[in-house]
Coordinates of C-alpha atoms in Angstrom, one line a residue:
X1 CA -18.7 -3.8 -42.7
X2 CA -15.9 -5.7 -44.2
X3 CA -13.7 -8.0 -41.5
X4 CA -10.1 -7.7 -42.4
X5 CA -9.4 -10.6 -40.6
X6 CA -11.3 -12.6 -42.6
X7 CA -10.2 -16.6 -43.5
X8 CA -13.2 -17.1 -45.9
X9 CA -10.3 -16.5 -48.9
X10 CA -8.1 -19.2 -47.4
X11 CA -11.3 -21.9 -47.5
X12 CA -11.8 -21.4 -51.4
X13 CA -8.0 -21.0 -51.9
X14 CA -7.0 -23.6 -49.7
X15 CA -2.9 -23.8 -49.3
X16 CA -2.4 -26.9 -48.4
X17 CA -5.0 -28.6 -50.6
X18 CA -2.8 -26.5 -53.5
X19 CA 0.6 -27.9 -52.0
X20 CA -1.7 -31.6 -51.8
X21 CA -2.1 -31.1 -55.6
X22 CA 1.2 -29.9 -56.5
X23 CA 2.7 -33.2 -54.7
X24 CA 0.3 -35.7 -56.5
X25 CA 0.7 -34.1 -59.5
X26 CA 4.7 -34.8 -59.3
X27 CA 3.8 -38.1 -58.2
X28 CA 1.5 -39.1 -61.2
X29 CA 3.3 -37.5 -64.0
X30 CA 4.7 -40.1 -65.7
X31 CA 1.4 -42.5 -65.1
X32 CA 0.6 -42.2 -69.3
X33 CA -2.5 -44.5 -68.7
X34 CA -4.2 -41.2 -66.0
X35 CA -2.9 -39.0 -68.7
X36 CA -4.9 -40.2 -71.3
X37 CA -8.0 -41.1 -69.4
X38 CA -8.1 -36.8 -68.5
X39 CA -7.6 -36.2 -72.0
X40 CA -10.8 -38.5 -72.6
X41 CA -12.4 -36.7 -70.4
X42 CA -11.5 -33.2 -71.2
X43 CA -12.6 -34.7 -74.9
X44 CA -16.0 -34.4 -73.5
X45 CA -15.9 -30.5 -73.6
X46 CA -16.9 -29.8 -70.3
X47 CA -14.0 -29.1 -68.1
X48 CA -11.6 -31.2 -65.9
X49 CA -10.6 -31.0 -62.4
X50 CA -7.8 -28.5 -61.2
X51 CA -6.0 -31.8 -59.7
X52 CA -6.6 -33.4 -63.8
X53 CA -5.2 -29.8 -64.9
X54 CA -2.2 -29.5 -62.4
X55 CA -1.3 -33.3 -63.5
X56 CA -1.2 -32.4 -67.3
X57 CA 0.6 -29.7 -66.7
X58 CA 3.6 -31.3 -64.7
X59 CA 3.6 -34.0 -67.3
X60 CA 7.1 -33.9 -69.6
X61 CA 6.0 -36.8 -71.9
X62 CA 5.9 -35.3 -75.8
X63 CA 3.0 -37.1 -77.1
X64 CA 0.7 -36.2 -74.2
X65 CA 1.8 -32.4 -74.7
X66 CA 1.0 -32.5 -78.8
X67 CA -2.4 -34.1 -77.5
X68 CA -2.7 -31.5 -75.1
X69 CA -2.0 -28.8 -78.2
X70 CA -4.5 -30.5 -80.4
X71 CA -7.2 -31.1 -77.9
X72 CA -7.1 -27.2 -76.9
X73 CA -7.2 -26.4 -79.9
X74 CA -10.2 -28.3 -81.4
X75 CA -12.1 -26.8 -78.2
X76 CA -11.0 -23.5 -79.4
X77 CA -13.0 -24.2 -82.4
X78 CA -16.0 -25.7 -81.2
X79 CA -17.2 -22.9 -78.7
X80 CA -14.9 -19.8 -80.2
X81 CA -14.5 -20.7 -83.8
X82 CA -12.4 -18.7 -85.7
X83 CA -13.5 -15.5 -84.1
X84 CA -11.2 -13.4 -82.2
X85 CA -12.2 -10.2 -79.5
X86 CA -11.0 -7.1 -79.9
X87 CA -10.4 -4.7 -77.5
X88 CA -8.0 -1.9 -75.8
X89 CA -7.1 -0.9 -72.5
X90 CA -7.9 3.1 -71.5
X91 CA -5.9 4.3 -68.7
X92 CA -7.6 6.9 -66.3
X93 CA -5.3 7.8 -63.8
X94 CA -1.7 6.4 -62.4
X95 CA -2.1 7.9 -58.8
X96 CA -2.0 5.5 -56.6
X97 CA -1.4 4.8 -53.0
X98 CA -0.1 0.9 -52.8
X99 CA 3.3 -0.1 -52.4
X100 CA 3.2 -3.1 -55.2
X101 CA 7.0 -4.0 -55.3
X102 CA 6.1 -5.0 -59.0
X103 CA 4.2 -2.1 -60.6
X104 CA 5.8 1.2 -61.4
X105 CA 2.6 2.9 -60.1
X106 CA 3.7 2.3 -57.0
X107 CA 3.8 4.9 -54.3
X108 CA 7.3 5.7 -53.8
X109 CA 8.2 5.7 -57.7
X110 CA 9.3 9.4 -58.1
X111 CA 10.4 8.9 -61.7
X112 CA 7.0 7.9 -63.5
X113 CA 4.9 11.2 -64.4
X114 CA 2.2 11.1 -62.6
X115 CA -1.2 11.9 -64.6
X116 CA -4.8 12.2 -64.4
X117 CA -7.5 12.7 -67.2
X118 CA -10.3 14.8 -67.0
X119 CA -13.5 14.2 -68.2
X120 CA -12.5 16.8 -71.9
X121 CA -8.9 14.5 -71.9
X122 CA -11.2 11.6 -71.9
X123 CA -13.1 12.4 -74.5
X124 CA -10.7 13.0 -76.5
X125 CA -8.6 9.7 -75.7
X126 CA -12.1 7.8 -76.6
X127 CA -12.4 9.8 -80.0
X128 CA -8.8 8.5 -80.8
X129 CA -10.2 5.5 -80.3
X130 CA -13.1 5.2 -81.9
X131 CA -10.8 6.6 -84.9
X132 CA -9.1 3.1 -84.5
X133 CA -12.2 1.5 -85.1
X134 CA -12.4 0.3 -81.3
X135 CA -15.6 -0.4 -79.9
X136 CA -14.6 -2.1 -76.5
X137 CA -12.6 -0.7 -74.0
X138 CA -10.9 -1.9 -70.2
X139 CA -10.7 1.2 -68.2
X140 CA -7.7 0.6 -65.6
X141 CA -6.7 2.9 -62.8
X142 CA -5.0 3.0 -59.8
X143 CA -5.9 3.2 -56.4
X144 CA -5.9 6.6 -55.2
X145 CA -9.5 7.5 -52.8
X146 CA -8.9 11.0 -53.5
X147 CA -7.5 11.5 -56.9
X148 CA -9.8 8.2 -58.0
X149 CA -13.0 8.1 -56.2
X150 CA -15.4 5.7 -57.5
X151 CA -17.4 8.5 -58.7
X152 CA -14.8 9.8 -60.7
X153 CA -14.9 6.3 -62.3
X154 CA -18.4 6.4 -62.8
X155 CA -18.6 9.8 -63.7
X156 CA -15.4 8.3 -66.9
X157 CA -18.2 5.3 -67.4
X158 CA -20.7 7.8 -68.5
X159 CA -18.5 10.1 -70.5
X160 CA -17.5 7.5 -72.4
X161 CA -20.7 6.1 -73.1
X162 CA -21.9 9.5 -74.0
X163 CA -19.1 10.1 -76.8
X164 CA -21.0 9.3 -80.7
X165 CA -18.1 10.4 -82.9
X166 CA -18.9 9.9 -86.6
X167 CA -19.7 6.5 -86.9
X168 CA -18.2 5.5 -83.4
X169 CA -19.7 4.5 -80.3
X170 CA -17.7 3.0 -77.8
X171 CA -20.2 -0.6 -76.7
X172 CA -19.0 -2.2 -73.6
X173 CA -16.8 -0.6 -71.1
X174 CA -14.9 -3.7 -69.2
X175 CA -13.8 -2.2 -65.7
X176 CA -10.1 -2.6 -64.1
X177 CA -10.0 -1.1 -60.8
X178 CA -9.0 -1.9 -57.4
X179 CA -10.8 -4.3 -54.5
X180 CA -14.1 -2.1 -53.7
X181 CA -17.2 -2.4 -51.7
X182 CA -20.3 -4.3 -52.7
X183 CA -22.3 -1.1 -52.7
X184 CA -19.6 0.0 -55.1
X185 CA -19.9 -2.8 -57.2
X186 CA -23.5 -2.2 -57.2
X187 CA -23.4 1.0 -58.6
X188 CA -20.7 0.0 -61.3
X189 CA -23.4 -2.6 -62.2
X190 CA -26.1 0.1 -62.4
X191 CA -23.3 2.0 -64.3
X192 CA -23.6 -0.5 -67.0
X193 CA -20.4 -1.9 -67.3
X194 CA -19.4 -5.0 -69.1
X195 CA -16.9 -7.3 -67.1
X196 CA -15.5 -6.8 -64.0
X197 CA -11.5 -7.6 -63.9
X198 CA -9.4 -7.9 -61.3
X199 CA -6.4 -9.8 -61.3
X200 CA -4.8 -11.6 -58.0
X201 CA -1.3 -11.0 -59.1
X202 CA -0.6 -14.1 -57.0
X203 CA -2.4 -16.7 -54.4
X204 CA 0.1 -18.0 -52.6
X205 CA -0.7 -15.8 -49.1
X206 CA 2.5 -15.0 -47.9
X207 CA 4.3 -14.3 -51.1
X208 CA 1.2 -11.7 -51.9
X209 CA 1.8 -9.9 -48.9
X210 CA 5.2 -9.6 -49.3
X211 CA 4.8 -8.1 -52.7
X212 CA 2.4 -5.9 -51.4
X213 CA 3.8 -4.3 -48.3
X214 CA 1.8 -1.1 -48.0
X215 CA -1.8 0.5 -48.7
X216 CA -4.9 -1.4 -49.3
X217 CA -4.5 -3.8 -51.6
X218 CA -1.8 -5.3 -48.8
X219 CA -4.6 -7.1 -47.4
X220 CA -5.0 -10.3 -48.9
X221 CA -8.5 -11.2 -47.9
X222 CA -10.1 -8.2 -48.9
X223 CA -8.0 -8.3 -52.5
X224 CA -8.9 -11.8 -53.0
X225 CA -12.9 -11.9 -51.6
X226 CA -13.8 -9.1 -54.4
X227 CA -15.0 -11.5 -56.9
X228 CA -17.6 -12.6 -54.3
X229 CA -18.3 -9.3 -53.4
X230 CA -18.9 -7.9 -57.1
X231 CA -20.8 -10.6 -58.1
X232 CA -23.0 -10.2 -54.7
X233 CA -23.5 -6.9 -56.1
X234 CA -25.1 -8.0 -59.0
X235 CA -21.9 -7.8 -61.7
X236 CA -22.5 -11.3 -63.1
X237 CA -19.1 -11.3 -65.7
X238 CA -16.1 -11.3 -63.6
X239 CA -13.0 -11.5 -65.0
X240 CA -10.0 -13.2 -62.9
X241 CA -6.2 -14.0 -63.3
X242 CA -2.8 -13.9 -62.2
X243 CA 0.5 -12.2 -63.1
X244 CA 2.6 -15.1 -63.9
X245 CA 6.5 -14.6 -62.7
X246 CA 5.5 -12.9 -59.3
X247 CA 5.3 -16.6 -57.9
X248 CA 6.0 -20.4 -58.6
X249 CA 3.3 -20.7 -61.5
X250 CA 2.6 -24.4 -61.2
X251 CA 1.0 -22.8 -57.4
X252 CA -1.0 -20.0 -59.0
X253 CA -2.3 -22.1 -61.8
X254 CA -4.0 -24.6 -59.2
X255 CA -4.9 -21.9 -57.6
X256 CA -6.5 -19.7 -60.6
X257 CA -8.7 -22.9 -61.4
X258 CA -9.9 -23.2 -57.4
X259 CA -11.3 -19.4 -58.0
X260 CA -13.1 -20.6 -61.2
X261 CA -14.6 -23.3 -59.0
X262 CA -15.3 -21.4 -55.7
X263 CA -17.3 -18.7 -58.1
X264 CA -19.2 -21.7 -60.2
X265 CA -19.6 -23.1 -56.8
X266 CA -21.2 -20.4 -55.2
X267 CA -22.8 -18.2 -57.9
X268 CA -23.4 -21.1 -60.3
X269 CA -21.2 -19.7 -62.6
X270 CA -17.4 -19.1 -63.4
X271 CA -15.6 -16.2 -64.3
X272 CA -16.3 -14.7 -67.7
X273 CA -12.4 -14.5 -68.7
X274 CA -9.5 -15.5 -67.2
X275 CA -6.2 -13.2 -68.6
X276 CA -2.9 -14.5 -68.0
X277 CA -0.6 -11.7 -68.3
X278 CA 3.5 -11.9 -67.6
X279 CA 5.3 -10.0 -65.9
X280 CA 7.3 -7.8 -68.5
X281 CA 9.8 -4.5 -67.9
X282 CA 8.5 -0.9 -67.1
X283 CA 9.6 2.0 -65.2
X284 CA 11.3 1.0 -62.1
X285 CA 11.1 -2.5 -62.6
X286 CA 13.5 -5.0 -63.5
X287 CA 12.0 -8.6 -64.5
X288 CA 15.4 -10.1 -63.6
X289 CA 14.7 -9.6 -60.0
X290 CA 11.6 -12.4 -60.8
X291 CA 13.0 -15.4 -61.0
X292 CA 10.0 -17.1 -61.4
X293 CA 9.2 -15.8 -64.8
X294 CA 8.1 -18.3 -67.1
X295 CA 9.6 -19.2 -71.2
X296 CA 7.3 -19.6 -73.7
X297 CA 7.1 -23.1 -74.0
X298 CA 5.2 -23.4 -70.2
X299 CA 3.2 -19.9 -70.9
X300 CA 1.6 -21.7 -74.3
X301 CA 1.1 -25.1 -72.4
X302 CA -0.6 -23.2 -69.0
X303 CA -3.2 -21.5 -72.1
X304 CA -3.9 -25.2 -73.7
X305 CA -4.8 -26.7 -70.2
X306 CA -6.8 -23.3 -69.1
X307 CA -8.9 -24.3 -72.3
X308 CA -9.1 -27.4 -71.4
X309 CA -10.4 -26.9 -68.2
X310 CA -12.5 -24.5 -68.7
X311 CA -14.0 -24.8 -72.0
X312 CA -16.8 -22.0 -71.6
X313 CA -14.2 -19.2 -70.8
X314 CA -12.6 -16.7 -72.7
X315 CA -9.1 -16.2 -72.3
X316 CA -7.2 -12.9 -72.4
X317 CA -3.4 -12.0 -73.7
X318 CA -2.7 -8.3 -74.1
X319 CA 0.2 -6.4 -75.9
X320 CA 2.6 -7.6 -73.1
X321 CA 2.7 -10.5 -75.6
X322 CA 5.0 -10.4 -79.1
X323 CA 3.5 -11.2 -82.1
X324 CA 4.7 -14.6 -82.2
X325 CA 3.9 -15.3 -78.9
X326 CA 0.2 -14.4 -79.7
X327 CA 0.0 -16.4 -82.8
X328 CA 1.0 -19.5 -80.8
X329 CA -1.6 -19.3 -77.7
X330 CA -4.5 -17.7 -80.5
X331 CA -4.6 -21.3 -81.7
X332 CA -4.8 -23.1 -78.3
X333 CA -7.7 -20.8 -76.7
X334 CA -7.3 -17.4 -76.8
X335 CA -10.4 -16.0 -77.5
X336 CA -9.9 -11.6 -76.9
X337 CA -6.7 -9.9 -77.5
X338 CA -5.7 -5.6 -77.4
X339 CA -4.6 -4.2 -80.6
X340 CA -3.1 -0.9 -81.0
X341 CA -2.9 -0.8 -77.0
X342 CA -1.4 2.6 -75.2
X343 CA -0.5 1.7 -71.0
X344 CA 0.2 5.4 -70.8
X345 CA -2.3 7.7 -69.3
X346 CA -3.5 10.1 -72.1
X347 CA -1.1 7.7 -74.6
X348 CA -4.0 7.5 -77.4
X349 CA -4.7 11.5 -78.0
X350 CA -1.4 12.4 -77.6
X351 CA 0.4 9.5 -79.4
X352 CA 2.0 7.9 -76.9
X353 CA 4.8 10.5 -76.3
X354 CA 4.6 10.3 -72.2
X355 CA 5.8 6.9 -71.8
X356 CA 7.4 7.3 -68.6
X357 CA 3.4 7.5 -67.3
X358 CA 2.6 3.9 -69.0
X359 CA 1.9 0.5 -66.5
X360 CA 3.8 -1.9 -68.7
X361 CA 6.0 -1.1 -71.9
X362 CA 4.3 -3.1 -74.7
X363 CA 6.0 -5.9 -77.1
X364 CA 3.3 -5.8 -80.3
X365 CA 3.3 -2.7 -81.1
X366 CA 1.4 -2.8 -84.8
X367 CA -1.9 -0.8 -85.5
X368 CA -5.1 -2.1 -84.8
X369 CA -5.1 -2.0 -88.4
X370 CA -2.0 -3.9 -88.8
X371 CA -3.4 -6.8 -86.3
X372 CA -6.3 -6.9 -87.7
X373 CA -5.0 -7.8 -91.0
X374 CA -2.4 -10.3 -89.5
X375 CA -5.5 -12.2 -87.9
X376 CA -7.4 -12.4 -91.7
X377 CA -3.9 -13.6 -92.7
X378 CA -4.0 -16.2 -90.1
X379 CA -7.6 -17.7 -90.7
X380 CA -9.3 -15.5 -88.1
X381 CA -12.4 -13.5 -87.9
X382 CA -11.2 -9.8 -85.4
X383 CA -14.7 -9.4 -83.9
X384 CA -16.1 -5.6 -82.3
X385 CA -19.4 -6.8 -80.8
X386 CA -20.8 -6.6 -78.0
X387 CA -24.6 -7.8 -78.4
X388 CA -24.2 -10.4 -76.1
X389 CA -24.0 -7.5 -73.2
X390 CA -26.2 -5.3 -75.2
X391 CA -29.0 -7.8 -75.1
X392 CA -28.3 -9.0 -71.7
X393 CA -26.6 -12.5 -72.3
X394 CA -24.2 -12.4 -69.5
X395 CA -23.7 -14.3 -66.6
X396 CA -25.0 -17.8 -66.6
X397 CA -27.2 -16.6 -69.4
X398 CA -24.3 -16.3 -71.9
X399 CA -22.5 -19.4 -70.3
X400 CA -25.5 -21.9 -70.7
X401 CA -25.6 -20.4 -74.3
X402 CA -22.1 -21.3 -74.5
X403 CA -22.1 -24.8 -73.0
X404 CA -25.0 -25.9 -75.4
X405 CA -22.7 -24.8 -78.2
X406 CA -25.3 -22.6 -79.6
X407 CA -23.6 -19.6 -79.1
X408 CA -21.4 -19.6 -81.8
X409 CA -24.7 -19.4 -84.1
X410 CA -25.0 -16.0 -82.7
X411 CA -21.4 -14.8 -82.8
X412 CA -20.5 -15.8 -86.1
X413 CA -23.2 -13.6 -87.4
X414 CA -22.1 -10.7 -85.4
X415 CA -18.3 -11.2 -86.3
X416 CA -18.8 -10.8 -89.7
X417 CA -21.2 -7.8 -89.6
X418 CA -19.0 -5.8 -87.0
X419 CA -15.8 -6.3 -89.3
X420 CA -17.8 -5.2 -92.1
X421 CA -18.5 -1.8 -90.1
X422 CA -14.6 -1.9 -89.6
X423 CA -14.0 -2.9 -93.0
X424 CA -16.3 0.4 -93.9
X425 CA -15.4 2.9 -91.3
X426 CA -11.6 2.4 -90.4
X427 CA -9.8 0.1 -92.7
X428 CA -6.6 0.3 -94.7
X429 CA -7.7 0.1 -98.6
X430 CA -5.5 -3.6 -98.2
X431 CA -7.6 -5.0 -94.8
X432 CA -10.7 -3.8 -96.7
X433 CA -10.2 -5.7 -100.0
X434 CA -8.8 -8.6 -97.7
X435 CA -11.7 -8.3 -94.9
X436 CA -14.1 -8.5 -97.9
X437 CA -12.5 -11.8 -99.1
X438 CA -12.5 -12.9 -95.6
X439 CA -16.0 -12.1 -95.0
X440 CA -17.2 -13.8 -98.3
X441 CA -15.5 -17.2 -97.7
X442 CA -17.4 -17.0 -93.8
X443 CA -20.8 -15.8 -95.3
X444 CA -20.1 -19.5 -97.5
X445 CA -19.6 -21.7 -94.4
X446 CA -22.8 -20.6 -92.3
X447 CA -25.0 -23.5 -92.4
X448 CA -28.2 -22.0 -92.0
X449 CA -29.8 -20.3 -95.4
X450 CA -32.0 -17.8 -93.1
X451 CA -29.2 -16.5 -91.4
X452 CA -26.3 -16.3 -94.1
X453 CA -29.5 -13.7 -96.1
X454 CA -29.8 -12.2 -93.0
X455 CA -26.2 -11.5 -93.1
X456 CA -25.7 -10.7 -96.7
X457 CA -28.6 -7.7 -96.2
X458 CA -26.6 -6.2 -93.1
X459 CA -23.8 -5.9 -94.8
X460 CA -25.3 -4.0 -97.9
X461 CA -27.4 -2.0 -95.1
X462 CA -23.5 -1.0 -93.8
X463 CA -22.1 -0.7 -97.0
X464 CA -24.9 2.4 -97.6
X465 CA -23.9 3.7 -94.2
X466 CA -26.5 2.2 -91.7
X467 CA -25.4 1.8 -88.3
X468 CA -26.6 -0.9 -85.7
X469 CA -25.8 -0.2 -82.1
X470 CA -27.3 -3.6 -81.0
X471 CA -24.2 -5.4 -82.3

């Protein structure tokens, strides 16, 4: 049984050790010779302290931030490559019982339509998506016991899994849920998801408790102890972050990068992703009455430290994002992004039309086929596998893979072969001939001869209309 009263949360998120960082980091931030020396170390490509992190990112001085930019970006590189995760959100259900001052879901919000899919509606949202050409997918709900059991989520997980549509087949399903039980997490695990995700929103205590002034997720313990829980219960990629705005940020960035450490700490490894979403309009919520929203220039800087810091870990930005917003941070560490994203429940089959049921209007807007295209244009590589979770490299498998630099031998590979089945199945006649010019100057650049035949083969194999559900 779960104690509500719980402090373990405050030991691993630690206030006044936050505040203690906040004050040296004000202190130090115009000491150019501590500067440099983390920037040596973060050089090193294995992380820096959240006291290094915190002191880099109260630093004003020019030259240290264009390091900063060029240093998180030549990390990018060397464990992500060019390669860039796609993937879209699916929302389930809107119910929800909490009293979150910043969500439109909220309980007292008697203008959003409320909606629920059923296990045909879901089908058919999946179809739509495997029409896009999606192959991952973040199923998000809210948190409702009775219209959203866990075994209606399971009972989704399976559905989805189920649905083979032409050449389709939805891979990994990420989970976005509420705080649960570890026999919950247990069963999500036996479920077969991919990455558990929960966001914090914020971890400054009494702020979080103020935003949340009614229904479960009120408690802040139980909210922020899940990660320990879920992993307990055998999900070893967890996926963490905050919602930037709802707080000071310089608090709930120090205080993102002490979860990292508590779960690398105790588990012996980190959080899979961390997503760094801002708060943005929707239904019933005005983003003036946040004053600690955040401009672009400190949202790109907080993603080039987060790399730095935590070299091994990807790093999330959703549709919330513009397009020129996303081009920025893709550069600096961004290693997954949604494309062609619906926050509406039942937005993909029916195209959208019931916006007053979405989460969170969205700012890019294009196709998946559109971004898709706009990330060839920019030098990138839009990746659909999932054969790391397939063939069970997760957890501190996949992140001692990814620390010897040796996974990027296996993901270029996989990139390339899963655009080609985009390229194939979904494509635009313009991203096909441009995907195939893309995929021909990548096939060049792969090092070993073995692997680039290896490659070459797949891709005629696809081109004749084989199909390869290990990727």
């Amino acid at each position: 049984m779960y104690d509500s009263r719980s402090k373990k949360a405050e030991e691993f998120i630690d206030d006044s050790e936050i505040k203690r960082t906040l004050e040296y980091a004000e202190k130090h931030r115009g000491d150019i010779e501590l500067l440099e020396a983390i920037l040596e170390k973060g050089a090193l490509f294995k992380g820096i302290t959240y006291e290094e992190a915190a002191l880099l990112l109260e630093c004003a001085d020019k030259d240290i931030e264009e390091r900063i930019f060029a240093l998180a970006g030549e990390i990018k590189r060397k464990f992500y490559g060019n390669r860039i995760v796609m993937f879209a959100p699916l929302y389930l259900s809107n119910y929800c019982i909490n009293g979150c001052k910043y969500c439109p879901y909220h309980m007292k919000n008697k203008g959003i339509a409320r909606k629920k899919l059923s296990q045909e509606d879901i089908k058919r949202e999946v179809i739509a998506l495997q029409d896009m050409g999606h192959k991952r997918l973040a199923i998000e709900s809210g948190e409702d016991p009775i219209n959203n059991p866990i075994e209606y989520i399971l009972e989704s997980i399976k559905t989805i899994y189920s649905i083979k549509h032409e050449n389709g087949a939805i891979r990994r399903v990420n989970v976005n849920i509420a705080a649960t039980s570890v026999e919950n997490y247990r069963r999500l695990n036996e479920a077969g998801i991919g990455t558990y995700i929960l966001f914090q929103e914020t971890y400054h205590k009494e702020t979080y408790e103020e935003l949340h002034p009614s229904g479960p997720k009120k408690d802040y313990a139980y909210h922020t102890e899940a990660m320990d829980r879920a992993m307990t219960g055998g999900i070893d990629d967890v996926g963490i972050g905050v919602l930037f705005g709802l707080n000071l940020y310089k608090y709930d960035f120090v205080g993102l990068l002490m979860h990292a450490k508590h779960l690398e700490d105790t588990f012996g490894v980190g959080p899979h992703t961390i997503s760094v979403p801002r708060i943005c309009p929707a239904d019933d919520i005005d983003v003036k009455d946040y004053d600690n929203s955040i401009p672009d220039a400190i949202f790109k800087k907080i993603v080039a430290i987060l790399r730095i810091a935590v070299p091994y870990t990807g790093i999330i930005v959703s549709t919330r994002e513009s397009e020129r917003v996303r081009s920025e941070v893709i550069k600096l560490g961004v290693s997954q992004i949604s494309g062609g994203s619906r926050t509406s429940v039942g937005g993909y089959a029916d195209g959208g039309e019931e916006e007053n049921s979405s989460q969170f209007d969205v700012s890019d807007k294009r196709s998946l086929d559109e971004v898709v295209g706009w990330l060839m244009d920019s030098g990138h590589i839009p990746s659909f596998c999932t054969a790391c979770y397939r063939e069970g490299r997760t957890g501190d498998r996949f992140m001692s893979l990814c620390k010897s630099g040796n996974i990027a031998n296996v993901c270029q590979a996989n990139a390339i072969m899963t655009l080609s089945e985009y390229l194939e199945d979904y494509a635009s006649p313009n991203t096909k001939i441009k995907g195939y010019e893309t995929i021909e100057k990548e096939i060049a650049l792969i090092p070993n001869e073995r692997t680039k035949e290896i490659v070459k083969n797949r891709i005629e194999e696809i081109k004749d209309g084989k199909r390869d559900f290990r990727f």
